[in-house]
Coordinates of C-alpha atoms in Angstrom, one line a residue:
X105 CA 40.0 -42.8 -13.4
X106 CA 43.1 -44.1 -14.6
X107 CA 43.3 -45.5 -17.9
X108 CA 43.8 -49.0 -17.1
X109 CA 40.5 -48.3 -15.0
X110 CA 38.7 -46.5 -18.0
X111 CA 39.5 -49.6 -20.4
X112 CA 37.8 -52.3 -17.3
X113 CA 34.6 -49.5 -16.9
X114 CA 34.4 -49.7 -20.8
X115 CA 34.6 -53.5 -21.0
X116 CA 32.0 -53.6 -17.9
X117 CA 30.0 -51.6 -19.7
X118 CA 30.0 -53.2 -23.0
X119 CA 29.2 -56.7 -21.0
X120 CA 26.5 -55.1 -19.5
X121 CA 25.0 -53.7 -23.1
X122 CA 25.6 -57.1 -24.3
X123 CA 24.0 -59.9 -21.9
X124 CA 22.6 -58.8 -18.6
X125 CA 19.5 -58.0 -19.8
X126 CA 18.6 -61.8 -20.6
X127 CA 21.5 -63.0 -17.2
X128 CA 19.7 -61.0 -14.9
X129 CA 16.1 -61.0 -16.1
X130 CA 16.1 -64.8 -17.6
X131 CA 16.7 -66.1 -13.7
X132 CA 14.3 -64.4 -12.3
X133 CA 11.9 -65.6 -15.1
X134 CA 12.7 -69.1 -14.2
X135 CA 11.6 -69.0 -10.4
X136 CA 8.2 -67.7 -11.8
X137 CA 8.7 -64.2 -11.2
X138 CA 6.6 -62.5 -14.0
X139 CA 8.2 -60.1 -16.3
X140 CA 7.2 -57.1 -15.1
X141 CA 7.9 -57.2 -11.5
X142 CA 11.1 -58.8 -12.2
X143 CA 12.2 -56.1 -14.4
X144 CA 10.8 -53.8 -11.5
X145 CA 12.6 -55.2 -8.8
X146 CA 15.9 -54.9 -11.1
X147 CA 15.8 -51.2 -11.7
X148 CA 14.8 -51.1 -7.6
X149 CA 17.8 -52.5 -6.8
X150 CA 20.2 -51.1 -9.2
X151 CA 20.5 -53.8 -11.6
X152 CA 23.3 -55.3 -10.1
X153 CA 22.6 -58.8 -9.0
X154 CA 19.7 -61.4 -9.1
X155 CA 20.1 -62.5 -5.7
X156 CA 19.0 -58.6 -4.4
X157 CA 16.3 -58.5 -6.8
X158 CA 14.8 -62.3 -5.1
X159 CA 15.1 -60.8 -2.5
X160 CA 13.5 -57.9 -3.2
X161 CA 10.4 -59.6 -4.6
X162 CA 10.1 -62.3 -1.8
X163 CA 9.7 -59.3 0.8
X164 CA 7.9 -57.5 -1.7
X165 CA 5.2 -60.6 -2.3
X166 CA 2.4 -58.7 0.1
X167 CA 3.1 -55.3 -1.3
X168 CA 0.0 -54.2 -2.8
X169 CA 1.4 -51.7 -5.3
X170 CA 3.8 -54.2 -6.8
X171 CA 1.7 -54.8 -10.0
X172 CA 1.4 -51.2 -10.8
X173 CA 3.7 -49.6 -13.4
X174 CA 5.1 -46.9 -10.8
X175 CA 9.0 -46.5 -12.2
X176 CA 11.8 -45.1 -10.7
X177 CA 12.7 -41.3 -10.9
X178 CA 16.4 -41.0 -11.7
X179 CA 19.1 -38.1 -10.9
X180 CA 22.5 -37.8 -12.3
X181 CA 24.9 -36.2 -9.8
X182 CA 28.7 -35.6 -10.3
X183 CA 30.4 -36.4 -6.2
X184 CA 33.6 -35.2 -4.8
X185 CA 35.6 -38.1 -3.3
X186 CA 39.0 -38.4 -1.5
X187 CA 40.1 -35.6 0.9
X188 CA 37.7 -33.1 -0.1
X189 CA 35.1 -35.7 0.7
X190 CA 36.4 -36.6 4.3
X191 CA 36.1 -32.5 4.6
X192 CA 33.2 -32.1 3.6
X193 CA 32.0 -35.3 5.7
X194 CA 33.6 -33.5 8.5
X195 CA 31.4 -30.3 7.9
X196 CA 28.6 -32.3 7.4
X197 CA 29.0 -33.2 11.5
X198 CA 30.5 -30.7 12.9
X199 CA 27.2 -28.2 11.4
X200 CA 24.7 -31.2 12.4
X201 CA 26.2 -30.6 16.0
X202 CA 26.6 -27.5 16.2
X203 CA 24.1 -25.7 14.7
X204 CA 21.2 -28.4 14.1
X205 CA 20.0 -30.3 10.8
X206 CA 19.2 -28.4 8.2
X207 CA 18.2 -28.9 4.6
X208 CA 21.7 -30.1 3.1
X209 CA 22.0 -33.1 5.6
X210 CA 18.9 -34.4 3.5
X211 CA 21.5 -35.0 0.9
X212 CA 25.3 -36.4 0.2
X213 CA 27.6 -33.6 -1.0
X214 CA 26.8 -33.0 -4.7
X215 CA 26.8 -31.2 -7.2
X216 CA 23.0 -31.8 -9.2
X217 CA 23.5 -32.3 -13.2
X218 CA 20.1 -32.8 -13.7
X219 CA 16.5 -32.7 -12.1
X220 CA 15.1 -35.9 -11.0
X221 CA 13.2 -37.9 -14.4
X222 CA 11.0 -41.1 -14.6
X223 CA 12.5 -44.2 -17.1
X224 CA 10.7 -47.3 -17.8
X225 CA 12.4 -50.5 -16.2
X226 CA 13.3 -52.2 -19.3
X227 CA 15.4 -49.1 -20.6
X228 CA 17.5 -48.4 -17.2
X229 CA 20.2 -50.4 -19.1
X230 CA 20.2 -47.4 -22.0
X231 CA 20.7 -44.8 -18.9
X232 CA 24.3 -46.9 -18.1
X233 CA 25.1 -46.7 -21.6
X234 CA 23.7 -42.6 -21.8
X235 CA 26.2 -42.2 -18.7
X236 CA 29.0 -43.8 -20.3
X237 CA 29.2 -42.2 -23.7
X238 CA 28.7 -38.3 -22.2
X239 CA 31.9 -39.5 -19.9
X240 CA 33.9 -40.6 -22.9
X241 CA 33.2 -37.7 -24.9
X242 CA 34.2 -35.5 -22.1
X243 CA 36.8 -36.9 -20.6
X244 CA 39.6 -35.5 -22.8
X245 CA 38.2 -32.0 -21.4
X246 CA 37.3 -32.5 -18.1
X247 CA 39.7 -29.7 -15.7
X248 CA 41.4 -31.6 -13.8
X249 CA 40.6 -29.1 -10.7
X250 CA 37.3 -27.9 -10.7
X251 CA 37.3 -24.4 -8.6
X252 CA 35.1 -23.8 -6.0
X253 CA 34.6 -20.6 -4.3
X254 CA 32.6 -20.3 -1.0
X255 CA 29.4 -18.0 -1.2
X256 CA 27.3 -17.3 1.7
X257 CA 23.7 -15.2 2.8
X258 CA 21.3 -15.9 5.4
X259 CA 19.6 -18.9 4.0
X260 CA 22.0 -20.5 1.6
X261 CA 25.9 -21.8 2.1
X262 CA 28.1 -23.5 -0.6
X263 CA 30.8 -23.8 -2.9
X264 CA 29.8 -22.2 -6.7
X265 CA 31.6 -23.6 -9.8
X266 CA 33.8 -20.9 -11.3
X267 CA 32.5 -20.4 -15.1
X268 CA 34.9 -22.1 -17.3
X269 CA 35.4 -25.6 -15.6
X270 CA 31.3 -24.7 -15.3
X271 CA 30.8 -25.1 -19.0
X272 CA 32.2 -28.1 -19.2
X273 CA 30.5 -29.8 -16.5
X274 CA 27.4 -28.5 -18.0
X275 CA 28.2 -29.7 -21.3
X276 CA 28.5 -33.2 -20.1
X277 CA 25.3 -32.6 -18.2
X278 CA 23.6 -31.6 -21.6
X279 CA 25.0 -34.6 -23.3
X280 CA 23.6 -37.1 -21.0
X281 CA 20.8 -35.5 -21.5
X282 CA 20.6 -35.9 -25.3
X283 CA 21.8 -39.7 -24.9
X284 CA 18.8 -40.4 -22.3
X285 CA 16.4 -39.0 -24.3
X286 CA 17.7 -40.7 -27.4
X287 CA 18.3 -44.1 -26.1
X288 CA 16.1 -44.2 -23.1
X289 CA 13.3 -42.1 -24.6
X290 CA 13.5 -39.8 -21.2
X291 CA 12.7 -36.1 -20.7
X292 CA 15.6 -34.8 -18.6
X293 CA 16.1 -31.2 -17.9
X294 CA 19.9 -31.1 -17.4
X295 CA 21.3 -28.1 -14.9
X296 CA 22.4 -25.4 -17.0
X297 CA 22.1 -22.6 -14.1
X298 CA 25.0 -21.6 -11.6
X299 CA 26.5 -25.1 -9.9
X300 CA 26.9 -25.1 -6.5
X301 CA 27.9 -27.6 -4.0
X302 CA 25.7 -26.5 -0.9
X303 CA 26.7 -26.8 2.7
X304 CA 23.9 -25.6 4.3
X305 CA 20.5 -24.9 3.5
X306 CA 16.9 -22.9 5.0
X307 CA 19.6 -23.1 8.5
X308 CA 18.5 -20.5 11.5
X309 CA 19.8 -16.8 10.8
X310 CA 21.7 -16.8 14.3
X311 CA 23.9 -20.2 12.9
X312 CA 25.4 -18.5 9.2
X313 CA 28.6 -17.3 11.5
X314 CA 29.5 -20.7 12.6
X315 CA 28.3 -22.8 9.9
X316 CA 31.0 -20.0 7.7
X317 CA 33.5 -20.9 10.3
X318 CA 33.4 -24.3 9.6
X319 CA 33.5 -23.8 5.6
X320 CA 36.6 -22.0 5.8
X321 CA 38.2 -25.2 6.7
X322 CA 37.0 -27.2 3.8
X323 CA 40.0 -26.1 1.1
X324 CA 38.5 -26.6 -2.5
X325 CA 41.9 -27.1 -3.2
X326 CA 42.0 -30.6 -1.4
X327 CA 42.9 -33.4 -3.5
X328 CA 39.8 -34.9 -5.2
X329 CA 38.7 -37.0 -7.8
X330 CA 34.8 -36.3 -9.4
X331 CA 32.8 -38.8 -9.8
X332 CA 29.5 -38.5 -12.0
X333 CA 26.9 -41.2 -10.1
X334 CA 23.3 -42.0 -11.2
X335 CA 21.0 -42.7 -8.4
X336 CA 17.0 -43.8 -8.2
X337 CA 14.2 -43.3 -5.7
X338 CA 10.9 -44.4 -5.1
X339 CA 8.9 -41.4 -6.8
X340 CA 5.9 -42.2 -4.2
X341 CA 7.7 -40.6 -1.2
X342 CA 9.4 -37.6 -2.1
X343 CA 8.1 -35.6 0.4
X344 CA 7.7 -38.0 2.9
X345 CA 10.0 -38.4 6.1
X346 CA 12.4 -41.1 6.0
X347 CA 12.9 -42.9 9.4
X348 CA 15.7 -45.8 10.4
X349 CA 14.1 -48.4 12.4
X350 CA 16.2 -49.0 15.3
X351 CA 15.1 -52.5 17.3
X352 CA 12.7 -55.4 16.3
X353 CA 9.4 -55.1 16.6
X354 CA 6.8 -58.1 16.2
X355 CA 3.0 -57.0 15.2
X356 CA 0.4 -57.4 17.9
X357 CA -2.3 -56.3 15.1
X358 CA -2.9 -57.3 11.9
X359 CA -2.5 -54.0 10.7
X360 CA 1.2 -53.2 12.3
X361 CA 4.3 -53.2 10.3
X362 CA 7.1 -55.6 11.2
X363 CA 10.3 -53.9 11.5
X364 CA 13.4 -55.3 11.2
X365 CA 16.7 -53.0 12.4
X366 CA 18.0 -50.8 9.5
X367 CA 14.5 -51.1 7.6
X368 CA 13.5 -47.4 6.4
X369 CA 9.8 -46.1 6.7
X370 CA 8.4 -43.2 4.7
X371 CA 5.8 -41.5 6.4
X372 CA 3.9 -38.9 5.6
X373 CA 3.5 -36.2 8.3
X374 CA -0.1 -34.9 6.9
X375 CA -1.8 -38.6 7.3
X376 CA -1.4 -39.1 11.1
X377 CA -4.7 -38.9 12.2
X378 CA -5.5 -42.1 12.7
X379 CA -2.3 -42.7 14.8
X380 CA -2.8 -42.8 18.5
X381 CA 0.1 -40.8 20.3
X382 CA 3.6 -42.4 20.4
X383 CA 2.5 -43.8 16.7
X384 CA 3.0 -43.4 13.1
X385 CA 1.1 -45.2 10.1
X386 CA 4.1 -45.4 7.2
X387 CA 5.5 -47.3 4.3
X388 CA 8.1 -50.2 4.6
X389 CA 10.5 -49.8 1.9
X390 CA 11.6 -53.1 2.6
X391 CA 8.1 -54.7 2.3
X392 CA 6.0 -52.0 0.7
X393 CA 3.1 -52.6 3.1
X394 CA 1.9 -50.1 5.2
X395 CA 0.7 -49.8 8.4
X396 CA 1.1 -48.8 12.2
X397 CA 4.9 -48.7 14.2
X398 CA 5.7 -47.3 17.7
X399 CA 7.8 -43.8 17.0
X400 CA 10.2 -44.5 19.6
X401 CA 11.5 -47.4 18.0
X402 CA 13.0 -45.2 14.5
X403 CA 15.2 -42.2 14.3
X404 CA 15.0 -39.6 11.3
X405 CA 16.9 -40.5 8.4
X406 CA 18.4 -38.6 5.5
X407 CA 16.2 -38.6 2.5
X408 CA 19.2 -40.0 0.5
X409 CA 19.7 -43.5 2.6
X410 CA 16.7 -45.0 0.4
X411 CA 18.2 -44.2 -2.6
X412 CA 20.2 -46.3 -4.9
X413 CA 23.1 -46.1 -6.6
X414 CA 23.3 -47.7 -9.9
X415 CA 26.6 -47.1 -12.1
X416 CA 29.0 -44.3 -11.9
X417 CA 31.6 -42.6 -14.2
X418 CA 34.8 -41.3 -12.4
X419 CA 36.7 -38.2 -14.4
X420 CA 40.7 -37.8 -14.5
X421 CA 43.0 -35.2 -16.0
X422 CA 43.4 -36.6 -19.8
X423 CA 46.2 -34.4 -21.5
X424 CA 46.3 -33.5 -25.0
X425 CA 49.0 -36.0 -26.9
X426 CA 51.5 -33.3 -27.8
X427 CA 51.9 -33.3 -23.9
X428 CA 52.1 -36.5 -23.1
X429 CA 55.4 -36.8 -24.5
X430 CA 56.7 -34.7 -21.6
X431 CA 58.0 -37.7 -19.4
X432 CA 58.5 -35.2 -16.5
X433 CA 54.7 -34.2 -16.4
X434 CA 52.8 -36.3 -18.6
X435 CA 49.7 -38.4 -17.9
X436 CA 47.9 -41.0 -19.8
X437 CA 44.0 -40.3 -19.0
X438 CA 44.9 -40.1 -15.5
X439 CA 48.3 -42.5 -15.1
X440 CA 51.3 -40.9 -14.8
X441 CA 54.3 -41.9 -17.4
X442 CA 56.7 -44.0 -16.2
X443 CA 60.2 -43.7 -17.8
X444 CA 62.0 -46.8 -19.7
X445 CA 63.9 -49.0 -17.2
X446 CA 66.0 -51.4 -17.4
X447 CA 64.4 -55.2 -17.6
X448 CA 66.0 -56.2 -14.3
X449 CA 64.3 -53.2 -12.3
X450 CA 60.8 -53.9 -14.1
X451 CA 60.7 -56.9 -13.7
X452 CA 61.4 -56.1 -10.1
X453 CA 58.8 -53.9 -10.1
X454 CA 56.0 -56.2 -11.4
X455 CA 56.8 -59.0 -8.7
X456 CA 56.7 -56.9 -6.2
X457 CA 53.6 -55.3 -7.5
X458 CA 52.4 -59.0 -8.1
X459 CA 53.2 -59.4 -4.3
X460 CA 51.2 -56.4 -2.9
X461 CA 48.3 -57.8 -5.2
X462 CA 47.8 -60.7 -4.0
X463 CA 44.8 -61.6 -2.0
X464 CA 42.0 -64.0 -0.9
X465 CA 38.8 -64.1 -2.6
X466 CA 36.0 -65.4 -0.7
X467 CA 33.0 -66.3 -2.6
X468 CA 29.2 -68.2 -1.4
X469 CA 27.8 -70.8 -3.1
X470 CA 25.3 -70.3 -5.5
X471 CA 21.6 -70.8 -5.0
X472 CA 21.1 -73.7 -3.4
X473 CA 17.8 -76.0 -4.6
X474 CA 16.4 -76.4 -1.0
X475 CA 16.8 -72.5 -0.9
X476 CA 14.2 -72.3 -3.4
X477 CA 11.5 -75.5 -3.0
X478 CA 12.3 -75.7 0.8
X479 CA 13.1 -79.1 2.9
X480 CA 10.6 -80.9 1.0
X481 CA 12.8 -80.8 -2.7
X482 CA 14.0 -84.6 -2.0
X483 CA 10.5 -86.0 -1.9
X484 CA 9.2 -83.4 -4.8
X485 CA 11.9 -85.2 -7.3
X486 CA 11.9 -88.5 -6.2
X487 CA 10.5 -91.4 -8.3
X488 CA 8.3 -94.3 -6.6
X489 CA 11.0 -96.2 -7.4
X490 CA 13.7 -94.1 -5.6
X491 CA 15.2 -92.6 -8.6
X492 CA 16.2 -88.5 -9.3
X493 CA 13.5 -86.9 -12.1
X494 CA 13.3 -83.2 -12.6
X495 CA 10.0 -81.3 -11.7
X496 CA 11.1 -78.0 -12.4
X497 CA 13.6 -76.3 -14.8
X498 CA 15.1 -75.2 -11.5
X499 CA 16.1 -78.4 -10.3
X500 CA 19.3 -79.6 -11.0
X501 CA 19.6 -81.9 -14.2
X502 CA 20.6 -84.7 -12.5
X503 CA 22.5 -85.9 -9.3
X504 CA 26.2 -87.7 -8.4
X505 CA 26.3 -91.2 -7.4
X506 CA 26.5 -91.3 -3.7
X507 CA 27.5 -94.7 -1.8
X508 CA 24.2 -94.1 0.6
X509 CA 22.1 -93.7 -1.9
X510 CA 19.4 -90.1 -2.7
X511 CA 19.0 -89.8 0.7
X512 CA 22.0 -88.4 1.7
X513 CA 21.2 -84.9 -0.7
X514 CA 18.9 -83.9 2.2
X515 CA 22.1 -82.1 4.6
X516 CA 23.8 -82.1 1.7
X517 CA 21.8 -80.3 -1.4
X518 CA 23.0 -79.4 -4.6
X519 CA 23.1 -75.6 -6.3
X520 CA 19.9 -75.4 -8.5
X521 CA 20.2 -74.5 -12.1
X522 CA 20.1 -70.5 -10.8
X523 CA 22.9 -71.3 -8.6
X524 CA 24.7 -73.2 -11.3
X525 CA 23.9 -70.1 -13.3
X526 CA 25.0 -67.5 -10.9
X527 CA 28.4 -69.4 -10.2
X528 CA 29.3 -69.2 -14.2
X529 CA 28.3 -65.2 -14.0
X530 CA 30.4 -64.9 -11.1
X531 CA 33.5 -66.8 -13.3
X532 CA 33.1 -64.6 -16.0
X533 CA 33.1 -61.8 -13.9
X534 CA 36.7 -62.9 -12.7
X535 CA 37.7 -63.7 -16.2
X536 CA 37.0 -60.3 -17.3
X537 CA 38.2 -58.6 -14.6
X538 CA 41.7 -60.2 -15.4
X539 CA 42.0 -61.4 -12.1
X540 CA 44.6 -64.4 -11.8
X541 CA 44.0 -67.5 -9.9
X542 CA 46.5 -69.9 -8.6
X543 CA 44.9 -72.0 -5.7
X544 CA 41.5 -73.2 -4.4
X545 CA 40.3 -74.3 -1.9
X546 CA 36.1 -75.4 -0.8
X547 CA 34.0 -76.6 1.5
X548 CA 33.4 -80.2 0.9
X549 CA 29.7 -79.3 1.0
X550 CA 28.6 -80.1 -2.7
X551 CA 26.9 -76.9 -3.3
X552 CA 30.4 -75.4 -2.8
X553 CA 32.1 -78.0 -4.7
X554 CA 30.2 -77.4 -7.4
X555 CA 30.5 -73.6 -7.4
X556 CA 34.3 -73.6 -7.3
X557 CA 33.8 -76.1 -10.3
X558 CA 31.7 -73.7 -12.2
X559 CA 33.7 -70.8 -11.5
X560 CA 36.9 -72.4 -12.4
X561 CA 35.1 -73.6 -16.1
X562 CA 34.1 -70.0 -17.2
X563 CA 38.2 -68.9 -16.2
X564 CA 39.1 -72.3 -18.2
X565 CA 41.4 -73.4 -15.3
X566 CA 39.2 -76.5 -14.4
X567 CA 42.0 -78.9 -16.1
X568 CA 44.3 -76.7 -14.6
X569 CA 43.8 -76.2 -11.0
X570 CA 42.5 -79.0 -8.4
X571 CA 40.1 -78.0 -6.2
X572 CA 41.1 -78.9 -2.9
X573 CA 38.6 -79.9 -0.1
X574 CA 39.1 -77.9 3.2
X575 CA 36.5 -79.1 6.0
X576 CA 37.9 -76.7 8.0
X577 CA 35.4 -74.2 6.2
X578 CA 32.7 -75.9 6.2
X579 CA 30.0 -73.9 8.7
X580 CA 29.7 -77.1 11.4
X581 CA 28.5 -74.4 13.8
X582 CA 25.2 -74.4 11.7
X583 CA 24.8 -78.0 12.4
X584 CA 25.5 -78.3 16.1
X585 CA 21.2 -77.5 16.9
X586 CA 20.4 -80.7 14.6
X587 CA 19.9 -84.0 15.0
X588 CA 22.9 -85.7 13.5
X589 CA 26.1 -84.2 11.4
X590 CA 25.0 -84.1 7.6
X591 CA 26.9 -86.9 5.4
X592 CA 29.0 -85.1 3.1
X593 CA 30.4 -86.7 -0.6
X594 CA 33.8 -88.5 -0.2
X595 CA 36.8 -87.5 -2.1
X596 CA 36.7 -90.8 -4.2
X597 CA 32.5 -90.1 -5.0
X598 CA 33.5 -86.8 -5.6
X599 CA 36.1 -87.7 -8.4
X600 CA 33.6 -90.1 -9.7
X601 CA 31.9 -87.7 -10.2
X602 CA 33.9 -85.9 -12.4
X603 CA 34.8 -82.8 -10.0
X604 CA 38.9 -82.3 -10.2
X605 CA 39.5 -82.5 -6.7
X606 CA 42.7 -82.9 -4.9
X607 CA 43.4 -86.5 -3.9
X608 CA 46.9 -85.6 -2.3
X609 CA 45.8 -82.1 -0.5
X610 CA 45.8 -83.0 3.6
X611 CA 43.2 -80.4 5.0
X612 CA 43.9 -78.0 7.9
X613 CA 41.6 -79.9 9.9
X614 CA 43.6 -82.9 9.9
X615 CA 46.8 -81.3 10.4
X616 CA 45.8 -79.4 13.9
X617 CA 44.2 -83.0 14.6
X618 CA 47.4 -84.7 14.2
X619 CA 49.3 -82.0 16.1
X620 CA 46.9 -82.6 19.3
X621 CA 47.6 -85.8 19.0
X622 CA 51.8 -86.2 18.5
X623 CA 50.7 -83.9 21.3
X624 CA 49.0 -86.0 23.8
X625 CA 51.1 -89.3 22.8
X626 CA 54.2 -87.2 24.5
X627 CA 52.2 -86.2 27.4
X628 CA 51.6 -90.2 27.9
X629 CA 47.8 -90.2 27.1
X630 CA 45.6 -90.7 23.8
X631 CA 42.1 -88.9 23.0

């Protein structure tokens, strides 16, 4: 990790420490969501949005289990990446193809730093922080190669860690340990044996000659960055098989699963006797429930594709400072030094690095109200006498003036106060992230008009930068199958309304209308 890169994982981390407890947990609290299933569907989905763990709990609202205070078991492993990866992918493959699946396709490549351990949902936060401190304190010492050398017998074929670069590894395994169990209260049994990186495990006999002809072609010495990643699993299905649904399939019983393509099902190959042939009774880890499915509509699945990834802590060669003064050689936690310039040729390095920056973001709206209280939210929060109240925290506050009156919020609803919410998280997260903004544009739906608004408060740019109305993006296609185009807020209501929009901005729309027809007038007809 470079060190511009160590400084943003550090300032990530210590926004995390500092508010996502209460910004992801106090949303979910708000839509009803009681605390313990929210905090359970946030350590299910790695903690990383609010959106995944609604999500989570809406297909999870049959799941008989989801009251039951089952946690997560946890695993910290430290992953190649770059071109040792792609060679070790490429083994990964090759050995499926040629020789059959064996144990190590259950898996990623890896290195383990610890046996799987249980930790309550509320304290998955102190395992981010556990992570981040043993990387710190190691860093300085990490090798900046870790040596590999290939070992192979009839069962067993992988890479072992030579002893030196070992010890260190281990120590950081040891002190993510101590962290856990300090500020996590976990028991975790870091690795302290021999590493290895296995290629191929419990394989036939007859397949160790090819499966060693293929690791001879995976160099350690290919270029690689390590990367120390903590990953979860449901602790219920460890031995279970994992299939990948492959096409929809609607119940005919009312004890059938629905699947869905890309769901996973965990089924237990000891509990099939009350499947007829060509069926399997499993576990929907989309839904939780369990029931029957036709076999020939999955395919076995690694173990690992259920699992999830929650933060990660990259390594990079940090020199010691007497060295860093070598301009020729020296590297600052991972950066190389650049030599003094002269102001002309830096600055004509930053614009050009400026140029090969720049980009588009694309962003959703936020949660939209009827996304939350269905079609029916107009009615719900209208008065007798026609006027906006507020039935539910969720609802907005209160509504724009629109020339057509409330009516016209039924195509056209606002965010709820989640969605209002999720659009300043989603600012802040560009503030931090230093990312510069020059232009924006929106739908003139007012769920997007309000997000850009949001987003452009928390960057303090909303005085700044005009938002300017593009109908062109608005998704018409979505409309096309109803019964009349949705009325959308005017640029004048919409400026009433205290949203700085563009007044002088001419949308795409208009332009390639007015091209087709300059167009058609020269051609001799109208349209």
């Amino acid at each position: 990790m470079a060190a511009g890169e160590t400084q943003l994982y550090a300032k990530v981390a210590g926004k995390l420490k500092g508010r996502s407890t209460s910004a992801l947990l106090d949303p979910l609290l708000a839509m009803g969501f009681p605390a313990h299933t929210a905090l359970k569907a946030l350590a299910a989905t790695g903690r990383k949005t609010v959106e995944e763990a609604s999500d989570w709990l809406h297909c999870h609202c049959d799941d008989p289990s989801l009251d039951d205070p089952i946690p997560q078991e946890y695993a910290l492993f430290l992953c190649p990446t770059g071109p040792l990866l792609d060679k070790l992918q490429e083994f990964w493959r090759e050995s499926k193809r040629q020789c059959a699946r064996n144990r190590a396709h259950e898996v990623f490549p890896h290195i383990t730093l610890c046996d799987f351990f249980t930790c309550e949902d509320q304290k998955v936060e102190c395992l981010y922080e556990a992570l981040k401190r043993a990387g710190d304190r190691t860093l300085g010492t990490f090798p900046a190669a870790v040596p590999l050398v290939l070992h192979s017998s009839v069962s067993y074929l992988g890479f072992f860690v030579s002893d030196s670069p070992a010890d260190i590894v281990r120590e950081f395994a040891v002190m993510f340990a101590t962290e856990a169990s300090v500020l996590a209260d976990c028991t975790v049994k870091p690795c302290t044996k021999q590493l290895h990186l296995t290629l191929a495990h419990k394989f036939y006999p007859h397949h160790q000659r090819t499966l060693e002809q293929l690791a001879r072609a995976v160099h350690p010495g290919h270029g690689c960055q390590w990367t120390a990643a903590l990953y979860s699993r449901d602790m219920r299905f460890v031995h279970y098989q994992t299939l990948r649904v492959l096409f929809q399939y609607k119940p005919q019983n009312v004890d059938e699963l629905t699947l869905s393509p890309g769901d996973y099902i965990f089924v237990d190959p000891t509990q099939q006797e009350e499947a007829s042939e060509g069926w399997v009774i499993g576990t929907s880890q989309r839904t939780g429930c369990r029931g029957f499915l036709p076999e020939n509509y999955t395919e076995r699945a690694s173990e690992c594709d259920t699992w999830v990834k929650h933060r990660t802590y990259t390594f990079s060669r940090a020199l010691d400072p007497s060295s860093r003064k070598d301009e020729a050689s020296g590297r600052r936690n991972g950066e190389p030094h650049v030599p003094p310039m002269s102001r002309s040729a830096s600055s004509l390095q930053s614009l050009q690095a400026a140029i090969l920056r720049r980009g588009v973001l694309v962003a959703r709206h936020g949660e939209r109200v009827d996304q939350v209280f269905g079609k029916a939210w107009l009615q719900q929060s209208s008065a007798p006498d026609g006027k906006y109240y507020r039935p539910d925290l969720n609802f907005p506050r209160s509504l724009p003036r629109r020339s057509n009156g409330i009516k016209d919020f039924e195509n056209d609803p606002p965010l709820s106060s989640c969605g209002i919410f999720q659009s300043r998280m989603a600012g802040g997260a560009l503030l931090d992230s230093g990312t510069r903004i020059t232009a924006v544009f929106s739908s003139p739906a007012l769920r997007c008009v309000q997000t850009a608004r949001h987003i452009l408060e928390e960057l303090k740019l909303e005085k700044k930068i005009k938002i300017r109305v593009e109908p062109g993006i608005f998704e018409w296609t979505k409309w096309e199958i109803g019964k009349a185009t949705p009325a959308l807020m005017t640029l004048e209501e919409l400026k009433e309304a205290n949203f700085n929009v563009s007044m002088d901005y001419r949308s795409l729309s208009w332009a390639c209308a007015s091209a087709k027809k300059i167009k058609r007038k020269a051609s001799g007809s109208w349209w």
